[in-house]
Coordinates of C-alpha atoms in Angstrom, one line a residue:
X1 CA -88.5 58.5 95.5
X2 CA -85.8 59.5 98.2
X3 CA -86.0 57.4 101.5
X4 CA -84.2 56.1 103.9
X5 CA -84.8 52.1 103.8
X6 CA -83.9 49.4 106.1
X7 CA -80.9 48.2 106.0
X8 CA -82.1 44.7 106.1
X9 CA -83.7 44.9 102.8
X10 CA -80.6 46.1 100.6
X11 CA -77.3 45.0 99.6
X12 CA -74.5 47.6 98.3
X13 CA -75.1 49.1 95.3
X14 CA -79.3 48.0 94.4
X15 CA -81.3 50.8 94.9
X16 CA -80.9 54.2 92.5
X17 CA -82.7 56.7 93.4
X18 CA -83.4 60.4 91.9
X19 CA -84.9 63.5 92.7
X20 CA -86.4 64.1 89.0
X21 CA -83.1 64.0 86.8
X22 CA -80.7 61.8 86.1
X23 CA -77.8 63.9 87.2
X24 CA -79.3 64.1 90.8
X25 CA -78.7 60.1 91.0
X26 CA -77.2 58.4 93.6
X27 CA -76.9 54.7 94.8
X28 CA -77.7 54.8 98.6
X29 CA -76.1 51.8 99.9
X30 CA -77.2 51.8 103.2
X31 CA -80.2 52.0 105.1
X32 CA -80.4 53.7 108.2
X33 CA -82.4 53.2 111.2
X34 CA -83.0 54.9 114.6
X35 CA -83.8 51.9 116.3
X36 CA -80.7 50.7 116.1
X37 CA -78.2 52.6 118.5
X38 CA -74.4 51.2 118.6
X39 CA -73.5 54.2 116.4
X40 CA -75.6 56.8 118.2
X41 CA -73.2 59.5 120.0
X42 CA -75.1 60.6 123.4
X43 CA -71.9 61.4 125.3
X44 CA -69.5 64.6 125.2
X45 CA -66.6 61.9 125.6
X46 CA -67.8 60.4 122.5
X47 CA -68.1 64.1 120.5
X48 CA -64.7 64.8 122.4
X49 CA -63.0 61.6 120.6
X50 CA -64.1 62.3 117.3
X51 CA -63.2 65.8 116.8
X52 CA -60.2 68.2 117.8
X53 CA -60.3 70.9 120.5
X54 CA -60.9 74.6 118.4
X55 CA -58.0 76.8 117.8
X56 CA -57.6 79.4 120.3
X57 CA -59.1 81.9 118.6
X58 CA -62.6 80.3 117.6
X59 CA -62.9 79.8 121.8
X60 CA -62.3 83.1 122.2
X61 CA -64.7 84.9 119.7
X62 CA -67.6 85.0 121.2
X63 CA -68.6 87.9 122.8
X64 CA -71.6 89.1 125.1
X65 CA -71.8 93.1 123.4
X66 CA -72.3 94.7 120.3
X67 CA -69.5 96.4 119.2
X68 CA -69.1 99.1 116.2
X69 CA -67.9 96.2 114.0
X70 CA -70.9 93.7 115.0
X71 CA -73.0 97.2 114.9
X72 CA -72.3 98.3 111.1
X73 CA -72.7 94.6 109.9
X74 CA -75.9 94.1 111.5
X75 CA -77.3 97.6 109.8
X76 CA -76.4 96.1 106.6
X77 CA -77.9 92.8 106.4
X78 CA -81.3 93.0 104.1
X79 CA -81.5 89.3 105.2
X80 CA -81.6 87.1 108.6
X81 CA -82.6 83.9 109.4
X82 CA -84.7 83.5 113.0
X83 CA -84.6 80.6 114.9
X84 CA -87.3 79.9 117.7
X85 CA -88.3 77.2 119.8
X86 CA -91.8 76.2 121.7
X87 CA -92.0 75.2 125.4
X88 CA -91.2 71.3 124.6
X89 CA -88.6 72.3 122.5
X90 CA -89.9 72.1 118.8
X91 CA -87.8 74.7 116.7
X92 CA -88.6 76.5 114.0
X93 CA -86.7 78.8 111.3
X94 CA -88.0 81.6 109.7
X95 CA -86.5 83.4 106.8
X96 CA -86.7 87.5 107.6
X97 CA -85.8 90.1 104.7
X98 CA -85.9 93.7 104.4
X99 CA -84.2 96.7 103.8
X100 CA -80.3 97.2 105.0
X101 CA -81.3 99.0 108.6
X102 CA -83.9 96.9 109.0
X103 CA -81.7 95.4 112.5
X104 CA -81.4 98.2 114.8
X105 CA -78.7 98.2 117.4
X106 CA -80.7 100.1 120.7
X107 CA -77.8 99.9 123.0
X108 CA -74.7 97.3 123.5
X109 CA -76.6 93.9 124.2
X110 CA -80.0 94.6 122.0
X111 CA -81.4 94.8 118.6
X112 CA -84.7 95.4 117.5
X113 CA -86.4 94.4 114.0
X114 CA -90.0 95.1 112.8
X115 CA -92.2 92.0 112.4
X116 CA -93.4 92.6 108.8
X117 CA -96.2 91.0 106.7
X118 CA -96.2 87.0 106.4
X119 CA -98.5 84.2 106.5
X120 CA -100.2 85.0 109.9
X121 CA -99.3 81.5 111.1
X122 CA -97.2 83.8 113.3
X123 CA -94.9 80.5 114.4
X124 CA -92.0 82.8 115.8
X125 CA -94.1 84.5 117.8
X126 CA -95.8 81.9 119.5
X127 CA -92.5 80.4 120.2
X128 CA -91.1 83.6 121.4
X129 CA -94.1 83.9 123.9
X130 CA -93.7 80.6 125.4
X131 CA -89.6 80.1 125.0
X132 CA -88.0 83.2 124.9
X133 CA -84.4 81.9 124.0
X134 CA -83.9 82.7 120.0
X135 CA -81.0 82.5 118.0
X136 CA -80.4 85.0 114.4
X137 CA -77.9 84.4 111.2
X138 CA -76.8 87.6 109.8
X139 CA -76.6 87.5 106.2
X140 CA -75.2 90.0 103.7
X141 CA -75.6 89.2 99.8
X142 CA -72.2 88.0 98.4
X143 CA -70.5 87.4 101.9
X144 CA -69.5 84.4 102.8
X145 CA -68.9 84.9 106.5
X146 CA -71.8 85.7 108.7
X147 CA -72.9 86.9 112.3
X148 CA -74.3 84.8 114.9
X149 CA -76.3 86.3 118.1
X150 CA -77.8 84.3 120.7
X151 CA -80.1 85.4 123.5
X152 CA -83.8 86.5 124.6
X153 CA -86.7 87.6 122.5
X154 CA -89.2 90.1 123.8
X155 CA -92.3 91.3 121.7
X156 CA -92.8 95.0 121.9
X157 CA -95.8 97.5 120.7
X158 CA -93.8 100.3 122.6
X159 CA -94.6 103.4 120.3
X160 CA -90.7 104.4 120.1
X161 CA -89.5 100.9 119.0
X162 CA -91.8 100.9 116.6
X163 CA -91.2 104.1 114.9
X164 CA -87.8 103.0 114.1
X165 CA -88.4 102.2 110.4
X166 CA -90.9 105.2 109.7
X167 CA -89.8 106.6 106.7
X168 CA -88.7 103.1 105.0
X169 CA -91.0 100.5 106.0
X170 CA -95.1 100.8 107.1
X171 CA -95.2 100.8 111.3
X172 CA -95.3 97.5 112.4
X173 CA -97.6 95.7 114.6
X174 CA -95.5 94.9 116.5
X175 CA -91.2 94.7 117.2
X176 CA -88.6 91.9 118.0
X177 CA -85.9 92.5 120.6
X178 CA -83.3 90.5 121.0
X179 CA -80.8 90.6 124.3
X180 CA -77.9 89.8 123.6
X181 CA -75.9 86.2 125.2
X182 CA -73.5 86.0 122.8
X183 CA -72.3 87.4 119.2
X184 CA -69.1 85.9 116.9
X185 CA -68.5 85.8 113.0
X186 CA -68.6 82.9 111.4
X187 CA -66.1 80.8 109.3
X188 CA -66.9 81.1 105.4
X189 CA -66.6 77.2 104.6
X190 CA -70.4 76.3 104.7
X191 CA -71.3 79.1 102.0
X192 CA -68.3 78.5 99.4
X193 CA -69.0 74.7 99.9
X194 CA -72.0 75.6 98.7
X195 CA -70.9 77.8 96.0
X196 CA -73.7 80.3 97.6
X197 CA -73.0 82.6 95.5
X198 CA -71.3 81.5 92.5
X199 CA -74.2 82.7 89.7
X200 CA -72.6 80.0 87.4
X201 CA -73.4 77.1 90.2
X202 CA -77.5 78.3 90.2
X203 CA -78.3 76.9 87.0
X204 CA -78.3 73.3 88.6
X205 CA -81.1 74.1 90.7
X206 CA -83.0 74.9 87.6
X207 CA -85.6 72.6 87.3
X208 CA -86.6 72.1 90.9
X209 CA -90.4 72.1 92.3
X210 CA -91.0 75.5 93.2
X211 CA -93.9 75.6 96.0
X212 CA -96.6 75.6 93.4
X213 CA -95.5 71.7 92.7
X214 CA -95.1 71.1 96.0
X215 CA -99.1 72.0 96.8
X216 CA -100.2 70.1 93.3
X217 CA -98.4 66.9 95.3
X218 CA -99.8 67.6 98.8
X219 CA -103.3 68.0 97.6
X220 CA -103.0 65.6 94.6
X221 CA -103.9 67.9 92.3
X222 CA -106.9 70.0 93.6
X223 CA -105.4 73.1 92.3
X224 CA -104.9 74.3 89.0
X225 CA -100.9 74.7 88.7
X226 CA -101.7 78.5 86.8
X227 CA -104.3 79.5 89.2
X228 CA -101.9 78.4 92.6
X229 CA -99.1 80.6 91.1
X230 CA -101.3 83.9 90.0
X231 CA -102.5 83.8 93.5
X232 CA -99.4 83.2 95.3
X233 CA -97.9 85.8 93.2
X234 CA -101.1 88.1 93.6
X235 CA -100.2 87.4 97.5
X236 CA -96.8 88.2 97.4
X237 CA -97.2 91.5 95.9
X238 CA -99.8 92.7 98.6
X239 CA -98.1 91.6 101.4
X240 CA -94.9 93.7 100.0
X241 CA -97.1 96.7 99.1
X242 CA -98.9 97.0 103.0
X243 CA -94.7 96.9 104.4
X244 CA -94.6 100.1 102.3
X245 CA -95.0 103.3 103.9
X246 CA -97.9 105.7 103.3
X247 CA -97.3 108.3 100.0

């Protein structure tokens, strides 16, 4: 099992540890604990000593508009990440995929997107409700430099937002508007450290639990592995069907 562990209890080197194959082994030779805090950093003078000021131009890329650049990128993207937080602060992350035009650009500061089928926890939403302030990463397959917007989420059922995607995607219940603080690009190290898209790099994530496993571990077992994954599949397919629009 992977864990963090005490440092009291280990020496260097004595615990192995592995996330179900061999080749994912590693030696963790400390343990780590938050009550302990002579290394926590809690001060911009300590942030300040351990890193160098940015280059001139990463302090001056942000900007507070959508140009025809930022525009043409955004229309592309099929894929998004939203980021959300509640009134105390909890954040949440949710994935968002659809169609390149799926981001609309309805003037210089906003952008609109369709809230499209999910798992009705509706987590974003909530969020968005009580703590407008929401952040998106702007993804297009086989880039390795992305878009960053920060700024204020609204929830809309106004009519002419939401016939936006008519034509390509079933009207949504409702749309997400995003005001725009701030927009920049950003720096392509994070994806090729990951070798994001390097197909010959995928192969090692093979035999990891898909969320099928995950449930079988959570609910030790209740569900029959076959079953779990003809439903979730049977699920997926639905959901995608109702964000079709009518024949």
């Amino acid at each position: 099992m992977v864990g963090f562990y005490d440092r009291a209890r280990l020496s260097r080197g004595d615990l192995a540890v592995a996330t179900g194959s061999n080749r994912y082994a590693r030696t963790i030779e400390y343990g780590w604990s938050p009550d302990v805090p002579e290394h926590h950093i809690t001060k911009l003078e300590q942030l300040a000593e351990l890193y160098r000021a940015p280059s001139k131009r990463v302090s001056t890329k942000q900007t507070q508009t959508i140009d025809e650049v930022t525009a043409r990128f955004l229309h592309a993207s099929p894929f998004f990440l939203l980021a959300t937080a509640d009134e105390a602060g909890r954040c949440d992350v949710s994935p968002r995929g659809g169609p390149p035009g799926q981001l609309v650009v309805l003037d210089e500061r906003r952008v609109a997107f369709p809230d499209l089928n999910g798992n009705n926890l509706v987590d974003s939403l909530r969020n968005i409700i009580a703590n407008p302030h929401a952040g998106l990463l702007i993804i297009t397959p086989g880039n390795d430099e992305t878009l960053r917007l920060n700024g204020t989420a609204t929830l809309t059922t106004d009519p002419d937002v939401l016939s936006l995607w008519d034509g390509e995607l079933r009207r949504p219940k409702l749309a997400i508007v995003i005001t725009l603080e701030d927009a920049f690009f950003h720096c392509a190290k994070s994806f090729r450290r990951a070798e994001l898209w390097e197909p010959e790099s995928w192969m090692r994530f093979a035999d990891l639990p898909d969320p099928v496993t995950m449930l079988q571990a959570h609910t030790n077992g209740e569900d029959d592995p076959a079953t779990a994954r003809a439903g979730l599949e049977d699920s997926y397919r639905a959901d995608l069907e109702q964000d079709q629009p009518p024949s």
